[in-house]
mmCIF file with all atom_site columns, C-alpha atoms in Angstrom:
data_model
loop_
_atom_site.group_PDB
_atom_site.id
_atom_site.type_symbol
_atom_site.label_atom_id
_atom_site.label_alt_id
_atom_site.label_comp_id
_atom_site.label_asym_id
_atom_site.label_entity_id
_atom_site.label_seq_id
_atom_site.pdbx_PDB_ins_code
_atom_site.Cartn_x
_atom_site.Cartn_y
_atom_site.Cartn_z
_atom_site.occupancy
_atom_site.B_iso_or_equiv
_atom_site.pdbx_formal_charge
_atom_site.auth_seq_id
_atom_site.auth_comp_id
_atom_site.auth_asym_id
_atom_site.auth_atom_id
_atom_site.pdbx_PDB_model_num
ATOM 1   C CA . MET A 1 1   ? 48.430  26.825  -14.519 1.00 0.00 ? 1   MET A CA 1
ATOM 2   C CA . THR A 1 2   ? 49.503  27.349  -18.107 1.00 0.00 ? 2   THR A CA 1
ATOM 3   C CA . VAL A 1 3   ? 45.874  27.918  -19.104 1.00 0.00 ? 3   VAL A CA 1
ATOM 4   C CA . LEU A 1 4   ? 45.652  30.743  -16.588 1.00 0.00 ? 4   LEU A CA 1
ATOM 5   C CA . LYS A 1 5   ? 48.910  32.219  -17.855 1.00 0.00 ? 5   LYS A CA 1
ATOM 6   C CA . ALA A 1 6   ? 47.687  31.916  -21.429 1.00 0.00 ? 6   ALA A CA 1
ATOM 7   C CA . GLY A 1 7   ? 44.354  33.502  -20.485 1.00 0.00 ? 7   GLY A CA 1
ATOM 8   C CA . ALA A 1 8   ? 46.105  36.456  -18.887 1.00 0.00 ? 8   ALA A CA 1
ATOM 9   C CA . GLY A 1 9   ? 47.167  37.664  -22.329 1.00 0.00 ? 9   GLY A CA 1
ATOM 10  C CA . TYR A 1 10  ? 43.573  37.935  -23.590 1.00 0.00 ? 10  TYR A CA 1
ATOM 11  C CA . SER A 1 11  ? 41.338  40.933  -23.312 1.00 0.00 ? 11  SER A CA 1
ATOM 12  C CA . THR A 1 12  ? 38.497  41.181  -20.781 1.00 0.00 ? 12  THR A CA 1
ATOM 13  C CA . GLU A 1 13  ? 35.883  40.464  -23.449 1.00 0.00 ? 13  GLU A CA 1
ATOM 14  C CA . ALA A 1 14  ? 37.816  37.383  -24.617 1.00 0.00 ? 14  ALA A CA 1
ATOM 15  C CA . ARG A 1 15  ? 38.046  36.055  -21.042 1.00 0.00 ? 15  ARG A CA 1
ATOM 16  C CA . LYS A 1 16  ? 34.283  36.622  -20.592 1.00 0.00 ? 16  LYS A CA 1
ATOM 17  C CA . GLY A 1 17  ? 33.643  34.769  -23.832 1.00 0.00 ? 17  GLY A CA 1
ATOM 18  C CA . MET A 1 18  ? 35.857  31.876  -22.713 1.00 0.00 ? 18  MET A CA 1
ATOM 19  C CA . ALA A 1 19  ? 34.020  31.755  -19.362 1.00 0.00 ? 19  ALA A CA 1
ATOM 20  C CA . ILE A 1 20  ? 30.670  31.632  -21.180 1.00 0.00 ? 20  ILE A CA 1
ATOM 21  C CA . ILE A 1 21  ? 31.925  28.852  -23.446 1.00 0.00 ? 21  ILE A CA 1
ATOM 22  C CA . ALA A 1 22  ? 33.205  26.910  -20.409 1.00 0.00 ? 22  ALA A CA 1
ATOM 23  C CA . ALA A 1 23  ? 29.859  27.379  -18.617 1.00 0.00 ? 23  ALA A CA 1
ATOM 24  C CA . LEU A 1 24  ? 27.968  26.217  -21.705 1.00 0.00 ? 24  LEU A CA 1
ATOM 25  C CA . ALA A 1 25  ? 30.241  23.173  -21.996 1.00 0.00 ? 25  ALA A CA 1
ATOM 26  C CA . ALA A 1 26  ? 29.622  22.322  -18.326 1.00 0.00 ? 26  ALA A CA 1
ATOM 27  C CA . LEU A 1 27  ? 25.880  22.770  -18.851 1.00 0.00 ? 27  LEU A CA 1
ATOM 28  C CA . LEU A 1 28  ? 26.008  20.498  -21.884 1.00 0.00 ? 28  LEU A CA 1
ATOM 29  C CA . VAL A 1 29  ? 27.861  17.823  -19.898 1.00 0.00 ? 29  VAL A CA 1
ATOM 30  C CA . LEU A 1 30  ? 25.272  18.094  -17.096 1.00 0.00 ? 30  LEU A CA 1
ATOM 31  C CA . LEU A 1 31  ? 22.405  17.822  -19.570 1.00 0.00 ? 31  LEU A CA 1
ATOM 32  C CA . ALA A 1 32  ? 23.982  14.742  -21.172 1.00 0.00 ? 32  ALA A CA 1
ATOM 33  C CA . TYR A 1 33  ? 24.375  13.175  -17.720 1.00 0.00 ? 33  TYR A CA 1
ATOM 34  C CA . LEU A 1 34  ? 20.711  13.863  -16.827 1.00 0.00 ? 34  LEU A CA 1
ATOM 35  C CA . VAL A 1 35  ? 19.506  12.335  -20.105 1.00 0.00 ? 35  VAL A CA 1
ATOM 36  C CA . PHE A 1 36  ? 21.677  9.271   -19.490 1.00 0.00 ? 36  PHE A CA 1
ATOM 37  C CA . ALA A 1 37  ? 20.382  8.920   -15.897 1.00 0.00 ? 37  ALA A CA 1
ATOM 38  C CA . TRP A 1 38  ? 16.747  9.265   -17.035 1.00 0.00 ? 38  TRP A CA 1
ATOM 39  C CA . GLN A 1 39  ? 17.265  6.675   -19.790 1.00 0.00 ? 39  GLN A CA 1
ATOM 40  C CA . SER A 1 40  ? 18.907  4.305   -17.320 1.00 0.00 ? 40  SER A CA 1
ATOM 41  C CA . ALA A 1 41  ? 15.997  4.626   -14.850 1.00 0.00 ? 41  ALA A CA 1
ATOM 42  C CA . ALA A 1 42  ? 13.446  4.101   -17.644 1.00 0.00 ? 42  ALA A CA 1
ATOM 43  C CA . SER A 1 43  ? 15.369  1.046   -18.804 1.00 0.00 ? 43  SER A CA 1
ATOM 44  C CA . ASP A 1 44  ? 15.360  -0.372  -15.262 1.00 0.00 ? 44  ASP A CA 1
ATOM 45  C CA . ARG A 1 45  ? 11.593  0.155   -14.981 1.00 0.00 ? 45  ARG A CA 1
ATOM 46  C CA . LEU A 1 46  ? 11.084  -1.546  -18.334 1.00 0.00 ? 46  LEU A CA 1
ATOM 47  C CA . ARG A 1 47  ? 13.200  -4.553  -17.289 1.00 0.00 ? 47  ARG A CA 1
ATOM 48  C CA . GLN A 1 48  ? 11.225  -4.841  -14.045 1.00 0.00 ? 48  GLN A CA 1
ATOM 49  C CA . ALA A 1 49  ? 7.887   -4.685  -15.894 1.00 0.00 ? 49  ALA A CA 1
ATOM 50  C CA . GLU A 1 50  ? 9.075   -7.330  -18.360 1.00 0.00 ? 50  GLU A CA 1
ATOM 51  C CA . ALA A 1 51  ? 10.172  -9.597  -15.502 1.00 0.00 ? 51  ALA A CA 1
ATOM 52  C CA . GLU A 1 52  ? 6.775   -9.210  -13.807 1.00 0.00 ? 52  GLU A CA 1
ATOM 53  C CA . HIS A 1 53  ? 5.011   -9.915  -17.102 1.00 0.00 ? 53  HIS A CA 1
ATOM 54  C CA . GLN A 1 54  ? 7.078   -13.069 -17.605 1.00 0.00 ? 54  GLN A CA 1
ATOM 55  C CA . MET A 1 55  ? 6.281   -14.214 -14.060 1.00 0.00 ? 55  MET A CA 1
ATOM 56  C CA . VAL A 1 56  ? 2.538   -13.715 -14.572 1.00 0.00 ? 56  VAL A CA 1
ATOM 57  C CA . ALA A 1 57  ? 2.690   -15.478 -17.955 1.00 0.00 ? 57  ALA A CA 1
ATOM 58  C CA . ALA A 1 58  ? 4.591   -18.386 -16.397 1.00 0.00 ? 58  ALA A CA 1
ATOM 59  C CA . ARG A 1 59  ? 2.025   -18.713 -13.606 1.00 0.00 ? 59  ARG A CA 1
ATOM 60  C CA . ALA A 1 60  ? -0.847  -18.595 -16.085 1.00 0.00 ? 60  ALA A CA 1
ATOM 61  C CA . ALA A 1 61  ? 0.829   -21.279 -18.212 1.00 0.00 ? 61  ALA A CA 1
ATOM 62  C CA . LYS A 1 62  ? 1.386   -23.437 -15.114 1.00 0.00 ? 62  LYS A CA 1
ATOM 63  C CA . ALA A 1 63  ? -2.267  -23.066 -14.118 1.00 0.00 ? 63  ALA A CA 1
ATOM 64  C CA . VAL A 1 64  ? -3.367  -24.180 -17.597 1.00 0.00 ? 64  VAL A CA 1
ATOM 65  C CA . ARG A 1 65  ? -0.856  -27.053 -17.567 1.00 0.00 ? 65  ARG A CA 1
ATOM 66  C CA . ASP A 1 66  ? -1.943  -28.221 -14.115 1.00 0.00 ? 66  ASP A CA 1
ATOM 67  C CA . GLY A 1 67  ? -5.605  -28.015 -15.070 1.00 0.00 ? 67  GLY A CA 1
ATOM 68  C CA . ALA A 1 68  ? -6.569  -25.311 -12.598 1.00 0.00 ? 68  ALA A CA 1
ATOM 69  C CA . THR A 1 69  ? -10.263 -25.262 -11.907 1.00 0.00 ? 69  THR A CA 1
ATOM 70  C CA . ARG A 1 70  ? -12.380 -22.234 -12.653 1.00 0.00 ? 70  ARG A CA 1
ATOM 71  C CA . LEU A 1 71  ? -15.385 -21.023 -10.733 1.00 0.00 ? 71  LEU A CA 1
ATOM 72  C CA . THR A 1 72  ? -18.677 -22.204 -12.139 1.00 0.00 ? 72  THR A CA 1
ATOM 73  C CA . ALA A 1 73  ? -22.323 -21.472 -11.378 1.00 0.00 ? 73  ALA A CA 1
ATOM 74  C CA . ALA A 1 74  ? -22.308 -24.484 -9.047  1.00 0.00 ? 74  ALA A CA 1
ATOM 75  C CA . ASP A 1 75  ? -19.682 -22.902 -6.765  1.00 0.00 ? 75  ASP A CA 1
ATOM 76  C CA . ASN A 1 76  ? -21.108 -21.162 -3.706  1.00 0.00 ? 76  ASN A CA 1
ATOM 77  C CA . VAL A 1 77  ? -19.236 -17.870 -3.350  1.00 0.00 ? 77  VAL A CA 1
ATOM 78  C CA . ALA A 1 78  ? -21.914 -16.173 -1.226  1.00 0.00 ? 78  ALA A CA 1
ATOM 79  C CA . PRO A 1 79  ? -20.065 -16.785 2.087   1.00 0.00 ? 79  PRO A CA 1
ATOM 80  C CA . MET A 1 80  ? -17.145 -14.746 0.731   1.00 0.00 ? 80  MET A CA 1
ATOM 81  C CA . PHE A 1 81  ? -19.261 -11.564 0.746   1.00 0.00 ? 81  PHE A CA 1
ATOM 82  C CA . LEU A 1 82  ? -21.055 -9.648  3.485   1.00 0.00 ? 82  LEU A CA 1
ATOM 83  C CA . ASP A 1 83  ? -24.723 -10.501 3.589   1.00 0.00 ? 83  ASP A CA 1
ATOM 84  C CA . GLY A 1 84  ? -27.573 -8.160  4.440   1.00 0.00 ? 84  GLY A CA 1
ATOM 85  C CA . ALA A 1 85  ? -30.847 -7.114  2.889   1.00 0.00 ? 85  ALA A CA 1
ATOM 86  C CA . THR A 1 86  ? -29.723 -3.475  2.909   1.00 0.00 ? 86  THR A CA 1
ATOM 87  C CA . PRO A 1 87  ? -26.338 -1.761  2.936   1.00 0.00 ? 87  PRO A CA 1
ATOM 88  C CA . GLY A 1 88  ? -26.943 -0.774  6.571   1.00 0.00 ? 88  GLY A CA 1
ATOM 89  C CA . LEU A 1 89  ? -27.547 -4.390  7.602   1.00 0.00 ? 89  LEU A CA 1
ATOM 90  C CA . ALA A 1 90  ? -24.496 -5.578  5.668   1.00 0.00 ? 90  ALA A CA 1
ATOM 91  C CA . PHE A 1 91  ? -22.381 -2.947  7.365   1.00 0.00 ? 91  PHE A CA 1
ATOM 92  C CA . ALA A 1 92  ? -23.798 -3.865  10.800  1.00 0.00 ? 92  ALA A CA 1
ATOM 93  C CA . ARG A 1 93  ? -22.780 -7.470  10.104  1.00 0.00 ? 93  ARG A CA 1
ATOM 94  C CA . PHE A 1 94  ? -19.308 -6.275  9.122   1.00 0.00 ? 94  PHE A CA 1
ATOM 95  C CA . GLN A 1 95  ? -18.947 -4.331  12.392  1.00 0.00 ? 95  GLN A CA 1
ATOM 96  C CA . ALA A 1 96  ? -20.186 -7.304  14.399  1.00 0.00 ? 96  ALA A CA 1
ATOM 97  C CA . ILE A 1 97  ? -17.697 -9.696  12.775  1.00 0.00 ? 97  ILE A CA 1
ATOM 98  C CA . ALA A 1 98  ? -14.782 -7.300  13.333  1.00 0.00 ? 98  ALA A CA 1
ATOM 99  C CA . GLY A 1 99  ? -15.872 -6.585  16.918  1.00 0.00 ? 99  GLY A CA 1
ATOM 100 C CA . GLU A 1 100 ? -16.160 -10.293 17.733  1.00 0.00 ? 100 GLU A CA 1
ATOM 101 C CA . ALA A 1 101 ? -12.690 -10.926 16.273  1.00 0.00 ? 101 ALA A CA 1
ATOM 102 C CA . ALA A 1 102 ? -11.254 -8.113  18.426  1.00 0.00 ? 102 ALA A CA 1
ATOM 103 C CA . GLN A 1 103 ? -12.993 -9.521  21.497  1.00 0.00 ? 103 GLN A CA 1
ATOM 104 C CA . ARG A 1 104 ? -11.688 -13.062 20.831  1.00 0.00 ? 104 ARG A CA 1
ATOM 105 C CA . ALA A 1 105 ? -8.161  -11.634 20.470  1.00 0.00 ? 105 ALA A CA 1
ATOM 106 C CA . GLY A 1 106 ? -8.533  -9.700  23.736  1.00 0.00 ? 106 GLY A CA 1
ATOM 107 C CA . LEU A 1 107 ? -8.187  -6.225  22.197  1.00 0.00 ? 107 LEU A CA 1
ATOM 108 C CA . ALA A 1 108 ? -9.877  -3.278  23.890  1.00 0.00 ? 108 ALA A CA 1
ATOM 109 C CA . VAL A 1 109 ? -11.812 -1.517  21.104  1.00 0.00 ? 109 VAL A CA 1
ATOM 110 C CA . LYS A 1 110 ? -11.896 2.227   21.729  1.00 0.00 ? 110 LYS A CA 1
ATOM 111 C CA . ARG A 1 111 ? -13.656 3.319   18.549  1.00 0.00 ? 111 ARG A CA 1
ATOM 112 C CA . MET A 1 112 ? -15.149 1.643   15.487  1.00 0.00 ? 112 MET A CA 1
ATOM 113 C CA . GLN A 1 113 ? -16.537 3.714   12.648  1.00 0.00 ? 113 GLN A CA 1
ATOM 114 C CA . PRO A 1 114 ? -17.374 3.344   8.969   1.00 0.00 ? 114 PRO A CA 1
ATOM 115 C CA . VAL A 1 115 ? -15.136 4.933   6.354   1.00 0.00 ? 115 VAL A CA 1
ATOM 116 C CA . ASP A 1 116 ? -16.859 6.470   3.356   1.00 0.00 ? 116 ASP A CA 1
ATOM 117 C CA . THR A 1 117 ? -15.887 4.744   0.117   1.00 0.00 ? 117 THR A CA 1
ATOM 118 C CA . GLY A 1 118 ? -17.493 7.398   -2.044  1.00 0.00 ? 118 GLY A CA 1
ATOM 119 C CA . ASP A 1 119 ? -19.050 4.701   -4.212  1.00 0.00 ? 119 ASP A CA 1
ATOM 120 C CA . ALA A 1 120 ? -22.601 3.436   -3.851  1.00 0.00 ? 120 ALA A CA 1
ATOM 121 C CA . ALA A 1 121 ? -22.405 0.939   -6.719  1.00 0.00 ? 121 ALA A CA 1
ATOM 122 C CA . ALA A 1 122 ? -23.133 -2.757  -6.314  1.00 0.00 ? 122 ALA A CA 1
ATOM 123 C CA . ALA A 1 123 ? -20.219 -4.857  -5.046  1.00 0.00 ? 123 ALA A CA 1
ATOM 124 C CA . ALA A 1 124 ? -18.459 -1.762  -3.703  1.00 0.00 ? 124 ALA A CA 1
ATOM 125 C CA . PRO A 1 125 ? -16.236 -2.211  -0.660  1.00 0.00 ? 125 PRO A CA 1
ATOM 126 C CA . TYR A 1 126 ? -17.291 -1.526  2.895   1.00 0.00 ? 126 TYR A CA 1
ATOM 127 C CA . ARG A 1 127 ? -14.533 0.062   4.966   1.00 0.00 ? 127 ARG A CA 1
ATOM 128 C CA . LEU A 1 128 ? -14.191 0.145   8.713   1.00 0.00 ? 128 LEU A CA 1
ATOM 129 C CA . SER A 1 129 ? -11.725 2.015   10.934  1.00 0.00 ? 129 SER A CA 1
ATOM 130 C CA . ILE A 1 130 ? -10.985 0.540   14.357  1.00 0.00 ? 130 ILE A CA 1
ATOM 131 C CA . ASP A 1 131 ? -8.968  2.105   17.175  1.00 0.00 ? 131 ASP A CA 1
ATOM 132 C CA . ALA A 1 132 ? -7.940  -0.454  19.777  1.00 0.00 ? 132 ALA A CA 1
ATOM 133 C CA . GLU A 1 133 ? -5.425  -1.145  22.529  1.00 0.00 ? 133 GLU A CA 1
ATOM 134 C CA . GLY A 1 134 ? -3.674  -4.385  23.368  1.00 0.00 ? 134 GLY A CA 1
ATOM 135 C CA . SER A 1 135 ? -0.475  -6.404  23.156  1.00 0.00 ? 135 SER A CA 1
ATOM 136 C CA . ILE A 1 136 ? 1.542   -7.555  20.168  1.00 0.00 ? 136 ILE A CA 1
ATOM 137 C CA . GLU A 1 137 ? 0.186   -11.100 20.678  1.00 0.00 ? 137 GLU A CA 1
ATOM 138 C CA . GLN A 1 138 ? -3.394  -9.830  20.646  1.00 0.00 ? 138 GLN A CA 1
ATOM 139 C CA . LEU A 1 139 ? -2.621  -7.881  17.472  1.00 0.00 ? 139 LEU A CA 1
ATOM 140 C CA . ARG A 1 140 ? -1.218  -11.014 15.820  1.00 0.00 ? 140 ARG A CA 1
ATOM 141 C CA . SER A 1 141 ? -4.249  -13.054 16.861  1.00 0.00 ? 141 SER A CA 1
ATOM 142 C CA . PHE A 1 142 ? -6.685  -10.412 15.561  1.00 0.00 ? 142 PHE A CA 1
ATOM 143 C CA . LEU A 1 143 ? -4.938  -10.118 12.181  1.00 0.00 ? 143 LEU A CA 1
ATOM 144 C CA . ALA A 1 144 ? -4.832  -13.901 11.730  1.00 0.00 ? 144 ALA A CA 1
ATOM 145 C CA . ASP A 1 145 ? -8.538  -14.164 12.592  1.00 0.00 ? 145 ASP A CA 1
ATOM 146 C CA . ILE A 1 146 ? -9.642  -11.315 10.298  1.00 0.00 ? 146 ILE A CA 1
ATOM 147 C CA . GLU A 1 147 ? -7.631  -12.372 7.275   1.00 0.00 ? 147 GLU A CA 1
ATOM 148 C CA . SER A 1 148 ? -8.547  -16.062 7.471   1.00 0.00 ? 148 SER A CA 1
ATOM 149 C CA . ALA A 1 149 ? -12.291 -15.806 8.182   1.00 0.00 ? 149 ALA A CA 1
ATOM 150 C CA . LEU A 1 150 ? -15.344 -15.613 5.962   1.00 0.00 ? 150 LEU A CA 1
ATOM 151 C CA . PRO A 1 151 ? -16.578 -13.287 4.643   1.00 0.00 ? 151 PRO A CA 1
ATOM 152 C CA . ILE A 1 152 ? -13.259 -12.266 3.168   1.00 0.00 ? 152 ILE A CA 1
ATOM 153 C CA . MET A 1 153 ? -11.831 -9.162  4.839   1.00 0.00 ? 153 MET A CA 1
ATOM 154 C CA . PHE A 1 154 ? -8.614  -7.319  4.054   1.00 0.00 ? 154 PHE A CA 1
ATOM 155 C CA . VAL A 1 155 ? -6.551  -5.237  6.457   1.00 0.00 ? 155 VAL A CA 1
ATOM 156 C CA . THR A 1 156 ? -5.632  -2.328  4.179   1.00 0.00 ? 156 THR A CA 1
ATOM 157 C CA . GLY A 1 157 ? -4.051  -0.099  6.808   1.00 0.00 ? 157 GLY A CA 1
ATOM 158 C CA . LEU A 1 158 ? -2.428  -0.564  10.193  1.00 0.00 ? 158 LEU A CA 1
ATOM 159 C CA . GLU A 1 159 ? -0.778  1.943   12.513  1.00 0.00 ? 159 GLU A CA 1
ATOM 160 C CA . VAL A 1 160 ? 0.829   0.764   15.751  1.00 0.00 ? 160 VAL A CA 1
ATOM 161 C CA . GLN A 1 161 ? 2.389   2.907   18.477  1.00 0.00 ? 161 GLN A CA 1
ATOM 162 C CA . PRO A 1 162 ? 3.197   2.526   22.159  1.00 0.00 ? 162 PRO A CA 1
ATOM 163 C CA . ALA A 1 163 ? 0.370   3.445   24.500  1.00 0.00 ? 163 ALA A CA 1
ATOM 164 C CA . ALA A 1 164 ? 2.741   5.239   26.901  1.00 0.00 ? 164 ALA A CA 1
ATOM 165 C CA . ALA A 1 165 ? 2.627   9.018   26.617  1.00 0.00 ? 165 ALA A CA 1
ATOM 166 C CA . ALA A 1 166 ? 5.615   10.854  25.174  1.00 0.00 ? 166 ALA A CA 1
ATOM 167 C CA . GLY A 1 167 ? 8.453   10.977  27.665  1.00 0.00 ? 167 GLY A CA 1
ATOM 168 C CA . GLU A 1 168 ? 7.099   8.115   29.788  1.00 0.00 ? 168 GLU A CA 1
ATOM 169 C CA . GLY A 1 169 ? 9.053   4.900   29.927  1.00 0.00 ? 169 GLY A CA 1
ATOM 170 C CA . ASP A 1 170 ? 7.395   1.514   29.615  1.00 0.00 ? 170 ASP A CA 1
ATOM 171 C CA . ALA A 1 171 ? 9.246   -1.617  30.698  1.00 0.00 ? 171 ALA A CA 1
ATOM 172 C CA . TYR A 1 172 ? 7.163   -3.762  28.318  1.00 0.00 ? 172 TYR A CA 1
ATOM 173 C CA . PRO A 1 173 ? 6.179   -1.612  25.321  1.00 0.00 ? 173 PRO A CA 1
ATOM 174 C CA . SER A 1 174 ? 4.932   -4.594  23.294  1.00 0.00 ? 174 SER A CA 1
ATOM 175 C CA . GLU A 1 175 ? 2.297   -5.259  25.966  1.00 0.00 ? 175 GLU A CA 1
ATOM 176 C CA . ALA A 1 176 ? 0.651   -1.830  25.715  1.00 0.00 ? 176 ALA A CA 1
ATOM 177 C CA . LEU A 1 177 ? 0.068   -0.716  22.135  1.00 0.00 ? 177 LEU A CA 1
ATOM 178 C CA . ARG A 1 178 ? -2.366  1.660   20.456  1.00 0.00 ? 178 ARG A CA 1
ATOM 179 C CA . MET A 1 179 ? -3.535  0.408   17.072  1.00 0.00 ? 179 MET A CA 1
ATOM 180 C CA . THR A 1 180 ? -5.598  1.779   14.232  1.00 0.00 ? 180 THR A CA 1
ATOM 181 C CA . PHE A 1 181 ? -6.861  -0.699  11.649  1.00 0.00 ? 181 PHE A CA 1
ATOM 182 C CA . ARG A 1 182 ? -8.516  -0.058  8.327   1.00 0.00 ? 182 ARG A CA 1
ATOM 183 C CA . ILE A 1 183 ? -10.445 -3.129  7.212   1.00 0.00 ? 183 ILE A CA 1
ATOM 184 C CA . GLU A 1 184 ? -12.245 -3.696  3.934   1.00 0.00 ? 184 GLU A CA 1
ATOM 185 C CA . ALA A 1 185 ? -14.860 -6.263  2.907   1.00 0.00 ? 185 ALA A CA 1
ATOM 186 C CA . TYR A 1 186 ? -17.227 -6.601  -0.029  1.00 0.00 ? 186 TYR A CA 1
ATOM 187 C CA . GLY A 1 187 ? -20.948 -7.057  -0.082  1.00 0.00 ? 187 GLY A CA 1
ATOM 188 C CA . TRP A 1 188 ? -23.771 -6.501  -2.496  1.00 0.00 ? 188 TRP A CA 1
ATOM 189 C CA . ARG A 1 189 ? -25.319 -3.050  -2.380  1.00 0.00 ? 189 ARG A CA 1
ATOM 190 C CA . ALA A 1 190 ? -28.751 -2.400  -3.759  1.00 0.00 ? 190 ALA A CA 1
ATOM 191 C CA . GLN A 1 191 ? -28.852 0.119   -6.596  1.00 0.00 ? 191 GLN A CA 1
ATOM 192 C CA . PRO A 1 192 ? -30.677 3.365   -5.643  1.00 0.00 ? 192 PRO A CA 1
#
C-alpha cells in the first residue's frame, strides 16, 4: 500500500518506467526459472542414462564372469529365421505359421495382410498385420504361441477393443474382442 502511495507522487512517465522495470524483472525471474527447469530435466535424463549404462555394464561383467557362451559356426541358428527360396515363399511360410497359431488359439481371422517394410535388403524384417476376433483367453493363447515358437516372431503392435458396436451393451465384453496384431519375423532375402 505504501508503494502505491509513493508511486502516486511520480509523473506518468516515471510510473510507466517503473512498470517496464517491474515487467522486465518478472521476465528475468521467469527466464531464470525456465533455465533451472531445463537444467533439472537434462540432469534427470543424464542420471537415468548413467544408471542404464551401469546396469548394462554390470550385466556384461556378470556374463563374462559366469563364462557365458557365444554363438559359434557350429550353432544352428537357421530355425530362428523364416525359410524360403524366395521372399514370396518366406512370407507365405510366415502367414501360414501365424494363421495356424491363430487357429490353434481359436481366433477368427478376418484379415491377414503383409505390411511393407520399405527395405529389400537381406535379413530385413517381414511384417504381417492380422485382424481377428475372439476372447481374452484366445488372445493370451495366441500371444504365448507366437512369441515362444520358432522361427522367432515379435508382436510389435496390438490393438484390442470390444466387438460390440458403440452404444450396445455386452454382458461379457472379454469374450467378444476385436484385435489387430502387427507381427514381425526375420528371414533371408535374396539381393536383387
